[in-house]
């Protein structure tokens, strides 16, 4: 079993839809949770960063962490075609260097 | 800042040849990572350096892979001899010391390797 599980998609939605992306994990030592966005033929770039449980909002993006369920989510409101990309969750414990990534979910937002 | 710089961006080589990938981290970042990305396995950490010293190379697939960081501004990942199953995108990434402030790993644009 992988430490981090993520549905590869693709997830296709119309413009303006609310998107929900999710990851589950098995390592209870994980405390830092991130979402990266990766456009085609580019490197991943940090989108959201949260510590421990709770919610964090940044514009159209909301990250949620439920450590009791070992489940994290990224919500995108009013999705735009420019949001079309692969979204990777990543997490680590106190030893930050060991960042473990999900395989990524490919999101397609159609005009 | 120019970001993490990787070269070459694309490499096509024949099986058995030596491949060297290069990385220049962001100035001031003291940790450097090499990742490999494939469709099947996603992003896998191969090795990371802290202050130019290799800390964990448990992700390096086998002895054909080696990595060096001779100074704070340069690292190489070498595959010798290369095999078709090494075909992947290889990312270099670096991080600043201020990780708890919300700064995190910055990735280069990757080196796309195809071994035929």
PDB file of N, CA and C in Angstrom, chain A:
ATOM      1  N   UNK A   1       0.850  -1.193   0.000  1.00  0.00           N
ATOM      2  CA  UNK A   1       0.000   0.000   0.000  1.00  0.00           C
ATOM      3  C   UNK A   1       0.889   1.248   0.000  1.00  0.00           C
ATOM      4  N   UNK A   2       0.543   2.207  -0.883  1.00  0.00           N
ATOM      5  CA  UNK A   2       1.297   3.446  -0.923  1.00  0.00           C
ATOM      6  C   UNK A   2       0.998   4.285   0.308  1.00  0.00           C
ATOM      7  N   UNK A   3       1.973   5.107   0.699  1.00  0.00           N
ATOM      8  CA  UNK A   3       1.752   5.988   1.842  1.00  0.00           C
ATOM      9  C   UNK A   3       0.695   7.030   1.545  1.00  0.00           C
ATOM     10  N   UNK A   4       0.624   7.480   0.308  1.00  0.00           N
ATOM     11  CA  UNK A   4      -0.333   8.509  -0.098  1.00  0.00           C
ATOM     12  C   UNK A   4      -1.076   8.012  -1.336  1.00  0.00           C
ATOM     13  N   UNK A   5      -2.393   8.051  -1.268  1.00  0.00           N
ATOM     14  CA  UNK A   5      -3.218   7.595  -2.383  1.00  0.00           C
ATOM     15  C   UNK A   5      -3.982   8.781  -2.970  1.00  0.00           C
ATOM     16  N   UNK A   6      -3.990   8.836  -4.301  1.00  0.00           N
ATOM     17  CA  UNK A   6      -4.682   9.931  -4.971  1.00  0.00           C
ATOM     18  C   UNK A   6      -5.242   9.405  -6.280  1.00  0.00           C
ATOM     19  N   UNK A   7      -6.482   9.712  -6.559  1.00  0.00           N
ATOM     20  CA  UNK A   7      -7.135   9.264  -7.780  1.00  0.00           C
ATOM     21  C   UNK A   7      -6.509   9.991  -8.963  1.00  0.00           C
ATOM     22  N   UNK A   8      -6.020   9.260  -9.979  1.00  0.00           N
ATOM     23  CA  UNK A   8      -5.337   9.934 -11.085  1.00  0.00           C
ATOM     24  C   UNK A   8      -6.248  10.710 -12.024  1.00  0.00           C
ATOM     25  N   UNK A   9      -7.572  10.456 -11.962  1.00  0.00           N
ATOM     26  CA  UNK A   9      -8.485  11.129 -12.873  1.00  0.00           C
ATOM     27  C   UNK A   9      -8.369  10.541 -14.280  1.00  0.00           C
ATOM     28  N   UNK A  10      -8.685  11.301 -15.345  1.00  0.00           N
ATOM     29  CA  UNK A  10      -8.916  12.747 -15.295  1.00  0.00           C
ATOM     30  C   UNK A  10     -10.298  13.102 -14.746  1.00  0.00           C
ATOM     31  N   UNK A  11     -10.365  14.271 -14.163  1.00  0.00           N
ATOM     32  CA  UNK A  11     -11.600  14.838 -13.667  1.00  0.00           C
ATOM     33  C   UNK A  11     -11.975  15.981 -14.605  1.00  0.00           C
ATOM     34  N   UNK A  12     -13.114  15.832 -15.272  1.00  0.00           N
ATOM     35  CA  UNK A  12     -13.561  16.826 -16.245  1.00  0.00           C
ATOM     36  C   UNK A  12     -14.757  17.582 -15.700  1.00  0.00           C
ATOM     37  N   UNK A  13     -14.686  18.901 -15.687  1.00  0.00           N
ATOM     38  CA  UNK A  13     -15.773  19.727 -15.159  1.00  0.00           C
ATOM     39  C   UNK A  13     -15.992  20.910 -16.085  1.00  0.00           C
ATOM     40  N   UNK A  14     -17.201  21.488 -16.075  1.00  0.00           N
ATOM     41  CA  UNK A  14     -17.433  22.713 -16.863  1.00  0.00           C
ATOM     42  C   UNK A  14     -16.922  23.935 -16.101  1.00  0.00           C
ATOM     43  N   UNK A  15     -16.610  24.966 -16.812  1.00  0.00           N
ATOM     44  CA  UNK A  15     -16.175  26.228 -16.208  1.00  0.00           C
ATOM     45  C   UNK A  15     -17.210  26.710 -15.193  1.00  0.00           C
ATOM     46  N   UNK A  16     -16.717  27.162 -14.054  1.00  0.00           N
ATOM     47  CA  UNK A  16     -17.599  27.650 -13.004  1.00  0.00           C
ATOM     48  C   UNK A  16     -17.960  26.616 -11.954  1.00  0.00           C
ATOM     49  N   UNK A  17     -17.644  25.366 -12.204  1.00  0.00           N
ATOM     50  CA  UNK A  17     -17.973  24.299 -11.258  1.00  0.00           C
ATOM     51  C   UNK A  17     -17.074  24.369 -10.021  1.00  0.00           C
ATOM     52  N   UNK A  18     -17.554  23.753  -8.942  1.00  0.00           N
ATOM     53  CA  UNK A  18     -16.724  23.570  -7.752  1.00  0.00           C
ATOM     54  C   UNK A  18     -16.024  22.222  -7.889  1.00  0.00           C
ATOM     55  N   UNK A  19     -14.719  22.249  -7.709  1.00  0.00           N
ATOM     56  CA  UNK A  19     -13.906  21.036  -7.871  1.00  0.00           C
ATOM     57  C   UNK A  19     -13.445  20.565  -6.496  1.00  0.00           C
ATOM     58  N   UNK A  20     -13.502  19.273  -6.283  1.00  0.00           N
ATOM     59  CA  UNK A  20     -13.000  18.675  -5.048  1.00  0.00           C
ATOM     60  C   UNK A  20     -11.932  17.639  -5.395  1.00  0.00           C
ATOM     61  N   UNK A  21     -10.750  17.839  -4.877  1.00  0.00           N
ATOM     62  CA  UNK A  21      -9.630  16.918  -5.085  1.00  0.00           C
ATOM     63  C   UNK A  21      -9.230  16.363  -3.726  1.00  0.00           C
ATOM     64  N   UNK A  22      -8.896  15.083  -3.691  1.00  0.00           N
ATOM     65  CA  UNK A  22      -8.678  14.442  -2.393  1.00  0.00           C
ATOM     66  C   UNK A  22      -7.468  13.529  -2.374  1.00  0.00           C
ATOM     67  N   UNK A  23      -6.932  13.342  -1.185  1.00  0.00           N
ATOM     68  CA  UNK A  23      -5.865  12.364  -0.954  1.00  0.00           C
ATOM     69  C   UNK A  23      -6.107  11.695   0.388  1.00  0.00           C
ATOM     70  N   UNK A  24      -5.756  10.437   0.458  1.00  0.00           N
ATOM     71  CA  UNK A  24      -5.733   9.732   1.733  1.00  0.00           C
ATOM     72  C   UNK A  24      -4.301   9.306   2.012  1.00  0.00           C
ATOM     73  N   UNK A  25      -4.005   9.129   3.283  1.00  0.00           N
ATOM     74  CA  UNK A  25      -2.648   8.734   3.635  1.00  0.00           C
ATOM     75  C   UNK A  25      -2.680   7.773   4.799  1.00  0.00           C
ATOM     76  N   UNK A  26      -1.569   7.085   5.000  1.00  0.00           N
ATOM     77  CA  UNK A  26      -1.551   6.052   6.042  1.00  0.00           C
ATOM     78  C   UNK A  26      -0.613   6.387   7.200  1.00  0.00           C
ATOM     79  N   UNK A  27       0.300   7.324   7.013  1.00  0.00           N
ATOM     80  CA  UNK A  27       1.311   7.624   8.018  1.00  0.00           C
ATOM     81  C   UNK A  27       0.806   8.706   8.973  1.00  0.00           C
ATOM     82  N   UNK A  28       0.523   8.323  10.207  1.00  0.00           N
ATOM     83  CA  UNK A  28      -0.028   9.276  11.172  1.00  0.00           C
ATOM     84  C   UNK A  28       0.998  10.327  11.595  1.00  0.00           C
ATOM     85  N   UNK A  29       2.257  10.155  11.219  1.00  0.00           N
ATOM     86  CA  UNK A  29       3.289  11.132  11.585  1.00  0.00           C
ATOM     87  C   UNK A  29       3.263  12.369  10.683  1.00  0.00           C
ATOM     88  N   UNK A  30       2.550  12.295   9.584  1.00  0.00           N
ATOM     89  CA  UNK A  30       2.488  13.451   8.684  1.00  0.00           C
ATOM     90  C   UNK A  30       1.819  14.627   9.392  1.00  0.00           C
ATOM     91  N   UNK A  31       2.456  15.805   9.291  1.00  0.00           N
ATOM     92  CA  UNK A  31       1.910  16.993   9.935  1.00  0.00           C
ATOM     93  C   UNK A  31       1.799  18.179   8.982  1.00  0.00           C
ATOM     94  N   UNK A  32       2.600  18.183   7.931  1.00  0.00           N
ATOM     95  CA  UNK A  32       2.580  19.284   6.978  1.00  0.00           C
ATOM     96  C   UNK A  32       1.975  18.772   5.678  1.00  0.00           C
ATOM     97  N   UNK A  33       1.024  19.521   5.155  1.00  0.00           N
ATOM     98  CA  UNK A  33       0.270  19.062   3.988  1.00  0.00           C
ATOM     99  C   UNK A  33       0.274  20.164   2.933  1.00  0.00           C
ATOM    100  N   UNK A  34       0.567  19.757   1.717  1.00  0.00           N
ATOM    101  CA  UNK A  34       0.661  20.726   0.637  1.00  0.00           C
ATOM    102  C   UNK A  34      -0.088  20.265  -0.599  1.00  0.00           C
ATOM    103  N   UNK A  35      -0.472  21.211  -1.381  1.00  0.00           N
ATOM    104  CA  UNK A  35      -1.007  20.938  -2.714  1.00  0.00           C
ATOM    105  C   UNK A  35      -0.133  21.663  -3.733  1.00  0.00           C
ATOM    106  N   UNK A  36       0.281  20.905  -4.737  1.00  0.00           N
ATOM    107  CA  UNK A  36       1.057  21.457  -5.830  1.00  0.00           C
ATOM    108  C   UNK A  36       0.230  21.382  -7.107  1.00  0.00           C
ATOM    109  N   UNK A  37       0.455  22.341  -7.972  1.00  0.00           N
ATOM    110  CA  UNK A  37      -0.172  22.357  -9.291  1.00  0.00           C
ATOM    111  C   UNK A  37       0.937  22.187 -10.316  1.00  0.00           C
ATOM    112  N   UNK A  38       0.688  21.320 -11.280  1.00  0.00           N
ATOM    113  CA  UNK A  38       1.689  21.066 -12.312  1.00  0.00           C
ATOM    114  C   UNK A  38       1.048  21.180 -13.680  1.00  0.00           C
ATOM    115  N   UNK A  39       1.468  22.195 -14.424  1.00  0.00           N
ATOM    116  CA  UNK A  39       1.022  22.330 -15.797  1.00  0.00           C
ATOM    117  C   UNK A  39       1.845  21.407 -16.683  1.00  0.00           C
ATOM    118  N   UNK A  40       1.301  21.107 -17.845  1.00  0.00           N
ATOM    119  CA  UNK A  40       1.956  20.181 -18.766  1.00  0.00           C
ATOM    120  C   UNK A  40       3.376  20.643 -19.094  1.00  0.00           C
ATOM    121  N   UNK A  41       4.304  19.752 -18.955  1.00  0.00           N
ATOM    122  CA  UNK A  41       5.714  19.962 -19.291  1.00  0.00           C
ATOM    123  C   UNK A  41       6.378  21.035 -18.421  1.00  0.00           C
ATOM    124  N   UNK A  42       5.850  21.180 -17.201  1.00  0.00           N
ATOM    125  CA  UNK A  42       6.428  22.113 -16.237  1.00  0.00           C
ATOM    126  C   UNK A  42       6.679  21.390 -14.910  1.00  0.00           C
ATOM    127  N   UNK A  43       7.451  22.029 -14.043  1.00  0.00           N
ATOM    128  CA  UNK A  43       7.646  21.483 -12.712  1.00  0.00           C
ATOM    129  C   UNK A  43       6.476  21.826 -11.803  1.00  0.00           C
ATOM    130  N   UNK A  44       6.278  21.050 -10.731  1.00  0.00           N
ATOM    131  CA  UNK A  44       5.210  21.376  -9.778  1.00  0.00           C
ATOM    132  C   UNK A  44       5.474  22.716  -9.096  1.00  0.00           C
ATOM    133  N   UNK A  45       4.401  23.445  -8.800  1.00  0.00           N
ATOM    134  CA  UNK A  45       4.517  24.708  -8.073  1.00  0.00           C
ATOM    135  C   UNK A  45       3.554  24.670  -6.891  1.00  0.00           C
ATOM    136  N   UNK A  46       3.992  25.220  -5.772  1.00  0.00           N
ATOM    137  CA  UNK A  46       3.201  25.181  -4.550  1.00  0.00           C
ATOM    138  C   UNK A  46       1.936  26.011  -4.694  1.00  0.00           C
ATOM    139  N   UNK A  47       0.825  25.422  -4.297  1.00  0.00           N
ATOM    140  CA  UNK A  47      -0.468  26.102  -4.345  1.00  0.00           C
ATOM    141  C   UNK A  47      -0.952  26.448  -2.938  1.00  0.00           C
ATOM    142  N   UNK A  48      -0.957  25.456  -2.066  1.00  0.00           N
ATOM    143  CA  UNK A  48      -1.460  25.651  -0.707  1.00  0.00           C
ATOM    144  C   UNK A  48      -0.571  24.878   0.257  1.00  0.00           C
ATOM    145  N   UNK A  49      -0.499  25.374   1.472  1.00  0.00           N
ATOM    146  CA  UNK A  49       0.356  24.772   2.501  1.00  0.00           C
ATOM    147  C   UNK A  49      -0.369  24.881   3.825  1.00  0.00           C
ATOM    148  N   UNK A  50      -0.578  23.763   4.516  1.00  0.00           N
ATOM    149  CA  UNK A  50      -1.255  23.780   5.813  1.00  0.00           C
ATOM    150  C   UNK A  50      -0.487  22.927   6.801  1.00  0.00           C
ATOM    151  N   UNK A  51      -0.653  23.274   8.053  1.00  0.00           N
ATOM    152  CA  UNK A  51      -0.022  22.512   9.124  1.00  0.00           C
ATOM    153  C   UNK A  51      -1.114  21.910   9.994  1.00  0.00           C
ATOM    154  N   UNK A  52      -1.031  20.612  10.234  1.00  0.00           N
ATOM    155  CA  UNK A  52      -1.960  19.870  11.077  1.00  0.00           C
ATOM    156  C   UNK A  52      -3.383  19.960  10.529  1.00  0.00           C
ATOM    157  N   UNK A  53      -4.367  19.802  11.369  1.00  0.00           N
ATOM    158  CA  UNK A  53      -5.760  19.762  10.893  1.00  0.00           C
ATOM    159  C   UNK A  53      -6.334  21.163  10.720  1.00  0.00           C
ATOM    160  N   UNK A  54      -7.431  21.230   9.976  1.00  0.00           N
ATOM    161  CA  UNK A  54      -8.117  22.502   9.810  1.00  0.00           C
ATOM    162  C   UNK A  54      -8.248  22.903   8.359  1.00  0.00           C
ATOM    163  N   UNK A  55      -8.745  24.119   8.170  1.00  0.00           N
ATOM    164  CA  UNK A  55      -8.983  24.659   6.841  1.00  0.00           C
ATOM    165  C   UNK A  55      -8.074  25.846   6.589  1.00  0.00           C
ATOM    166  N   UNK A  56      -7.777  26.061   5.325  1.00  0.00           N
ATOM    167  CA  UNK A  56      -7.046  27.255   4.929  1.00  0.00           C
ATOM    168  C   UNK A  56      -7.590  27.719   3.587  1.00  0.00           C
ATOM    169  N   UNK A  57      -7.872  29.005   3.483  1.00  0.00           N
ATOM    170  CA  UNK A  57      -8.464  29.539   2.273  1.00  0.00           C
ATOM    171  C   UNK A  57      -7.522  30.553   1.636  1.00  0.00           C
ATOM    172  N   UNK A  58      -7.458  30.503   0.296  1.00  0.00           N
ATOM    173  CA  UNK A  58      -6.648  31.467  -0.443  1.00  0.00           C
ATOM    174  C   UNK A  58      -7.347  31.729  -1.769  1.00  0.00           C
ATOM    175  N   UNK A  59      -8.104  32.810  -1.804  1.00  0.00           N
ATOM    176  CA  UNK A  59      -8.836  33.124  -3.026  1.00  0.00           C
ATOM    177  C   UNK A  59      -9.869  32.062  -3.339  1.00  0.00           C
ATOM    178  N   UNK A  60      -9.795  31.478  -4.512  1.00  0.00           N
ATOM    179  CA  UNK A  60     -10.763  30.453  -4.917  1.00  0.00           C
ATOM    180  C   UNK A  60     -10.407  29.071  -4.371  1.00  0.00           C
ATOM    181  N   UNK A  61      -9.299  28.958  -3.692  1.00  0.00           N
ATOM    182  CA  UNK A  61      -8.803  27.661  -3.232  1.00  0.00           C
ATOM    183  C   UNK A  61      -8.971  27.509  -1.717  1.00  0.00           C
ATOM    184  N   UNK A  62      -9.440  26.323  -1.309  1.00  0.00           N
ATOM    185  CA  UNK A  62      -9.553  25.980   0.105  1.00  0.00           C
ATOM    186  C   UNK A  62      -8.954  24.609   0.319  1.00  0.00           C
ATOM    187  N   UNK A  63      -8.035  24.528   1.285  1.00  0.00           N
ATOM    188  CA  UNK A  63      -7.440  23.248   1.648  1.00  0.00           C
ATOM    189  C   UNK A  63      -7.991  22.812   2.994  1.00  0.00           C
ATOM    190  N   UNK A  64      -8.338  21.541   3.084  1.00  0.00           N
ATOM    191  CA  UNK A  64      -8.846  20.974   4.327  1.00  0.00           C
ATOM    192  C   UNK A  64      -8.000  19.770   4.714  1.00  0.00           C
ATOM    193  N   UNK A  65      -7.752  19.641   6.009  1.00  0.00           N
ATOM    194  CA  UNK A  65      -7.012  18.496   6.523  1.00  0.00           C
ATOM    195  C   UNK A  65      -7.815  17.881   7.653  1.00  0.00           C
ATOM    196  N   UNK A  66      -8.070  16.600   7.568  1.00  0.00           N
ATOM    197  CA  UNK A  66      -8.729  15.848   8.637  1.00  0.00           C
ATOM    198  C   UNK A  66      -7.772  14.746   9.054  1.00  0.00           C
ATOM    199  N   UNK A  67      -6.995  15.023  10.094  1.00  0.00           N
ATOM    200  CA  UNK A  67      -5.979  14.049  10.497  1.00  0.00           C
ATOM    201  C   UNK A  67      -6.609  12.805  11.108  1.00  0.00           C
ATOM    202  N   UNK A  68      -7.770  12.946  11.723  1.00  0.00           N
ATOM    203  CA  UNK A  68      -8.409  11.771  12.330  1.00  0.00           C
ATOM    204  C   UNK A  68      -8.786  10.746  11.269  1.00  0.00           C
ATOM    205  N   UNK A  69      -9.140  11.234  10.091  1.00  0.00           N
ATOM    206  CA  UNK A  69      -9.504  10.335   8.987  1.00  0.00           C
ATOM    207  C   UNK A  69      -8.363  10.115   8.024  1.00  0.00           C
ATOM    208  N   UNK A  70      -7.243  10.824   8.232  1.00  0.00           N
ATOM    209  CA  UNK A  70      -6.095  10.773   7.325  1.00  0.00           C
ATOM    210  C   UNK A  70      -6.554  11.098   5.907  1.00  0.00           C
ATOM    211  N   UNK A  71      -7.158  12.263   5.782  1.00  0.00           N
ATOM    212  CA  UNK A  71      -7.828  12.651   4.531  1.00  0.00           C
ATOM    213  C   UNK A  71      -7.610  14.140   4.334  1.00  0.00           C
ATOM    214  N   UNK A  72      -7.131  14.519   3.137  1.00  0.00           N
ATOM    215  CA  UNK A  72      -6.996  15.935   2.838  1.00  0.00           C
ATOM    216  C   UNK A  72      -7.717  16.245   1.544  1.00  0.00           C
ATOM    217  N   UNK A  73      -8.165  17.493   1.442  1.00  0.00           N
ATOM    218  CA  UNK A  73      -8.931  17.913   0.276  1.00  0.00           C
ATOM    219  C   UNK A  73      -8.481  19.282  -0.203  1.00  0.00           C
ATOM    220  N   UNK A  74      -8.676  19.495  -1.480  1.00  0.00           N
ATOM    221  CA  UNK A  74      -8.493  20.816  -2.074  1.00  0.00           C
ATOM    222  C   UNK A  74      -9.758  21.139  -2.853  1.00  0.00           C
ATOM    223  N   UNK A  75     -10.372  22.284  -2.520  1.00  0.00           N
ATOM    224  CA  UNK A  75     -11.562  22.724  -3.226  1.00  0.00           C
ATOM    225  C   UNK A  75     -11.209  23.935  -4.082  1.00  0.00           C
ATOM    226  N   UNK A  76     -11.725  23.916  -5.299  1.00  0.00           N
ATOM    227  CA  UNK A  76     -11.541  25.046  -6.200  1.00  0.00           C
ATOM    228  C   UNK A  76     -12.925  25.573  -6.553  1.00  0.00           C
ATOM    229  N   UNK A  77     -13.194  26.827  -6.184  1.00  0.00           N
ATOM    230  CA  UNK A  77     -14.485  27.432  -6.513  1.00  0.00           C
ATOM    231  C   UNK A  77     -14.378  28.164  -7.845  1.00  0.00           C
ATOM    232  N   UNK A  78     -15.515  28.264  -8.533  1.00  0.00           N
ATOM    233  CA  UNK A  78     -15.566  29.004  -9.793  1.00  0.00           C
ATOM    234  C   UNK A  78     -14.389  28.596 -10.688  1.00  0.00           C
ATOM    235  N   UNK A  79     -14.286  27.316 -10.968  1.00  0.00           N
ATOM    236  CA  UNK A  79     -13.144  26.802 -11.725  1.00  0.00           C
ATOM    237  C   UNK A  79     -13.059  27.454 -13.106  1.00  0.00           C
ATOM    238  N   UNK A  80     -11.832  27.644 -13.540  1.00  0.00           N
ATOM    239  CA  UNK A  80     -11.527  28.295 -14.811  1.00  0.00           C
ATOM    240  C   UNK A  80     -10.735  27.340 -15.716  1.00  0.00           C
ATOM    241  N   UNK A  81     -10.822  27.535 -17.020  1.00  0.00           N
ATOM    242  CA  UNK A  81     -10.002  26.696 -17.909  1.00  0.00           C
ATOM    243  C   UNK A  81      -8.517  26.745 -17.560  1.00  0.00           C
ATOM    244  N   UNK A  82      -8.065  27.872 -17.029  1.00  0.00           N
ATOM    245  CA  UNK A  82      -6.646  27.994 -16.654  1.00  0.00           C
ATOM    246  C   UNK A  82      -6.288  27.131 -15.439  1.00  0.00           C
ATOM    247  N   UNK A  83      -7.307  26.584 -14.761  1.00  0.00           N
ATOM    248  CA  UNK A  83      -7.054  25.659 -13.650  1.00  0.00           C
ATOM    249  C   UNK A  83      -6.739  24.249 -14.152  1.00  0.00           C
ATOM    250  N   UNK A  84      -6.900  24.020 -15.439  1.00  0.00           N
ATOM    251  CA  UNK A  84      -6.617  22.694 -16.006  1.00  0.00           C
ATOM    252  C   UNK A  84      -5.136  22.373 -15.819  1.00  0.00           C
ATOM    253  N   UNK A  85      -4.882  21.340 -15.057  1.00  0.00           N
ATOM    254  CA  UNK A  85      -3.511  20.972 -14.687  1.00  0.00           C
ATOM    255  C   UNK A  85      -3.589  19.663 -13.897  1.00  0.00           C
ATOM    256  N   UNK A  86      -2.448  19.178 -13.495  1.00  0.00           N
ATOM    257  CA  UNK A  86      -2.398  18.049 -12.566  1.00  0.00           C
ATOM    258  C   UNK A  86      -2.132  18.588 -11.170  1.00  0.00           C
ATOM    259  N   UNK A  87      -2.929  18.122 -10.212  1.00  0.00           N
ATOM    260  CA  UNK A  87      -2.810  18.578  -8.831  1.00  0.00           C
ATOM    261  C   UNK A  87      -2.246  17.441  -7.975  1.00  0.00           C
ATOM    262  N   UNK A  88      -1.135  17.721  -7.325  1.00  0.00           N
ATOM    263  CA  UNK A  88      -0.466  16.718  -6.500  1.00  0.00           C
ATOM    264  C   UNK A  88      -0.563  17.114  -5.041  1.00  0.00           C
ATOM    265  N   UNK A  89      -0.975  16.162  -4.220  1.00  0.00           N
ATOM    266  CA  UNK A  89      -0.876  16.402  -2.793  1.00  0.00           C
ATOM    267  C   UNK A  89       0.508  15.935  -2.337  1.00  0.00           C
ATOM    268  N   UNK A  90       0.980  16.529  -1.259  1.00  0.00           N
ATOM    269  CA  UNK A  90       2.282  16.165  -0.709  1.00  0.00           C
ATOM    270  C   UNK A  90       2.231  16.355   0.796  1.00  0.00           C
ATOM    271  N   UNK A  91       2.984  15.564   1.498  1.00  0.00           N
ATOM    272  CA  UNK A  91       2.955  15.666   2.953  1.00  0.00           C
ATOM    273  C   UNK A  91       4.238  15.149   3.564  1.00  0.00           C
ATOM    274  N   UNK A  92       4.472  15.579   4.795  1.00  0.00           N
ATOM    275  CA  UNK A  92       5.684  15.191   5.492  1.00  0.00           C
ATOM    276  C   UNK A  92       5.479  15.331   6.984  1.00  0.00           C
ATOM    277  N   UNK A  93       6.372  14.699   7.724  1.00  0.00           N
ATOM    278  CA  UNK A  93       6.346  14.831   9.177  1.00  0.00           C
ATOM    279  C   UNK A  93       7.299  15.920   9.614  1.00  0.00           C
ATOM    280  N   UNK A  94       7.867  15.769  10.789  1.00  0.00           N
ATOM    281  CA  UNK A  94       8.774  16.795  11.284  1.00  0.00           C
ATOM    282  C   UNK A  94      10.071  16.825  10.485  1.00  0.00           C
ATOM    283  N   UNK A  95      10.445  15.691   9.929  1.00  0.00           N
ATOM    284  CA  UNK A  95      11.614  15.653   9.047  1.00  0.00           C
ATOM    285  C   UNK A  95      11.215  16.124   7.671  1.00  0.00           C
ATOM    286  N   UNK A  96      11.201  17.420   7.474  1.00  0.00           N
ATOM    287  CA  UNK A  96      10.570  17.992   6.291  1.00  0.00           C
ATOM    288  C   UNK A  96      11.113  17.452   4.992  1.00  0.00           C
ATOM    289  N   UNK A  97      12.352  17.042   4.973  1.00  0.00           N
ATOM    290  CA  UNK A  97      12.962  16.653   3.722  1.00  0.00           C
ATOM    291  C   UNK A  97      12.271  15.472   3.058  1.00  0.00           C
ATOM    292  N   UNK A  98      11.635  14.616   3.844  1.00  0.00           N
ATOM    293  CA  UNK A  98      11.006  13.430   3.271  1.00  0.00           C
ATOM    294  C   UNK A  98       9.591  13.758   2.839  1.00  0.00           C
ATOM    295  N   UNK A  99       9.474  14.569   1.793  1.00  0.00           N
ATOM    296  CA  UNK A  99       8.167  14.962   1.278  1.00  0.00           C
ATOM    297  C   UNK A  99       7.645  13.832   0.410  1.00  0.00           C
ATOM    298  N   UNK A 100       6.458  13.324   0.739  1.00  0.00           N
ATOM    299  CA  UNK A 100       5.869  12.206  -0.007  1.00  0.00           C
ATOM    300  C   UNK A 100       4.718  12.738  -0.842  1.00  0.00           C
ATOM    301  N   UNK A 101       4.737  12.442  -2.127  1.00  0.00           N
ATOM    302  CA  UNK A 101       3.740  12.949  -3.048  1.00  0.00           C
ATOM    303  C   UNK A 101       2.711  11.884  -3.416  1.00  0.00           C
ATOM    304  N   UNK A 102       1.486  12.350  -3.678  1.00  0.00           N
ATOM    305  CA  UNK A 102       0.525  11.513  -4.366  1.00  0.00           C
ATOM    306  C   UNK A 102       0.873  11.478  -5.844  1.00  0.00           C
ATOM    307  N   UNK A 103       0.220  10.608  -6.584  1.00  0.00           N
ATOM    308  CA  UNK A 103       0.533  10.480  -8.005  1.00  0.00           C
ATOM    309  C   UNK A 103      -0.070  11.599  -8.846  1.00  0.00           C
ATOM    310  N   UNK A 104      -0.985  12.377  -8.250  1.00  0.00           N
ATOM    311  CA  UNK A 104      -1.560  13.501  -8.970  1.00  0.00           C
ATOM    312  C   UNK A 104      -2.905  13.188  -9.590  1.00  0.00           C
ATOM    313  N   UNK A 105      -3.783  14.198  -9.600  1.00  0.00           N
ATOM    314  CA  UNK A 105      -5.081  14.110 -10.272  1.00  0.00           C
ATOM    315  C   UNK A 105      -5.093  15.113 -11.409  1.00  0.00           C
ATOM    316  N   UNK A 106      -5.381  14.619 -12.593  1.00  0.00           N
ATOM    317  CA  UNK A 106      -5.448  15.517 -13.751  1.00  0.00           C
ATOM    318  C   UNK A 106      -6.826  16.145 -13.818  1.00  0.00           C
ATOM    319  N   UNK A 107      -6.881  17.464 -13.835  1.00  0.00           N
ATOM    320  CA  UNK A 107      -8.136  18.221 -13.878  1.00  0.00           C
ATOM    321  C   UNK A 107      -8.271  18.917 -15.233  1.00  0.00           C
ATOM    322  N   UNK A 108      -9.434  18.761 -15.839  1.00  0.00           N
ATOM    323  CA  UNK A 108      -9.740  19.433 -17.104  1.00  0.00           C
ATOM    324  C   UNK A 108     -10.977  20.288 -16.899  1.00  0.00           C
ATOM    325  N   UNK A 109     -10.858  21.601 -17.094  1.00  0.00           N
ATOM    326  CA  UNK A 109     -11.985  22.519 -16.965  1.00  0.00           C
ATOM    327  C   UNK A 109     -12.309  23.028 -18.365  1.00  0.00           C
ATOM    328  N   UNK A 110     -13.504  22.703 -18.816  1.00  0.00           N
ATOM    329  CA  UNK A 110     -13.889  23.075 -20.184  1.00  0.00           C
ATOM    330  C   UNK A 110     -14.668  24.389 -20.188  1.00  0.00           C
ATOM    331  N   UNK A 111     -14.428  25.245 -21.190  1.00  0.00           N
ATOM    332  CA  UNK A 111     -15.126  26.546 -21.284  1.00  0.00           C
ATOM    333  C   UNK A 111     -16.618  26.350 -21.539  1.00  0.00           C
TER     334      UNK A 111
END
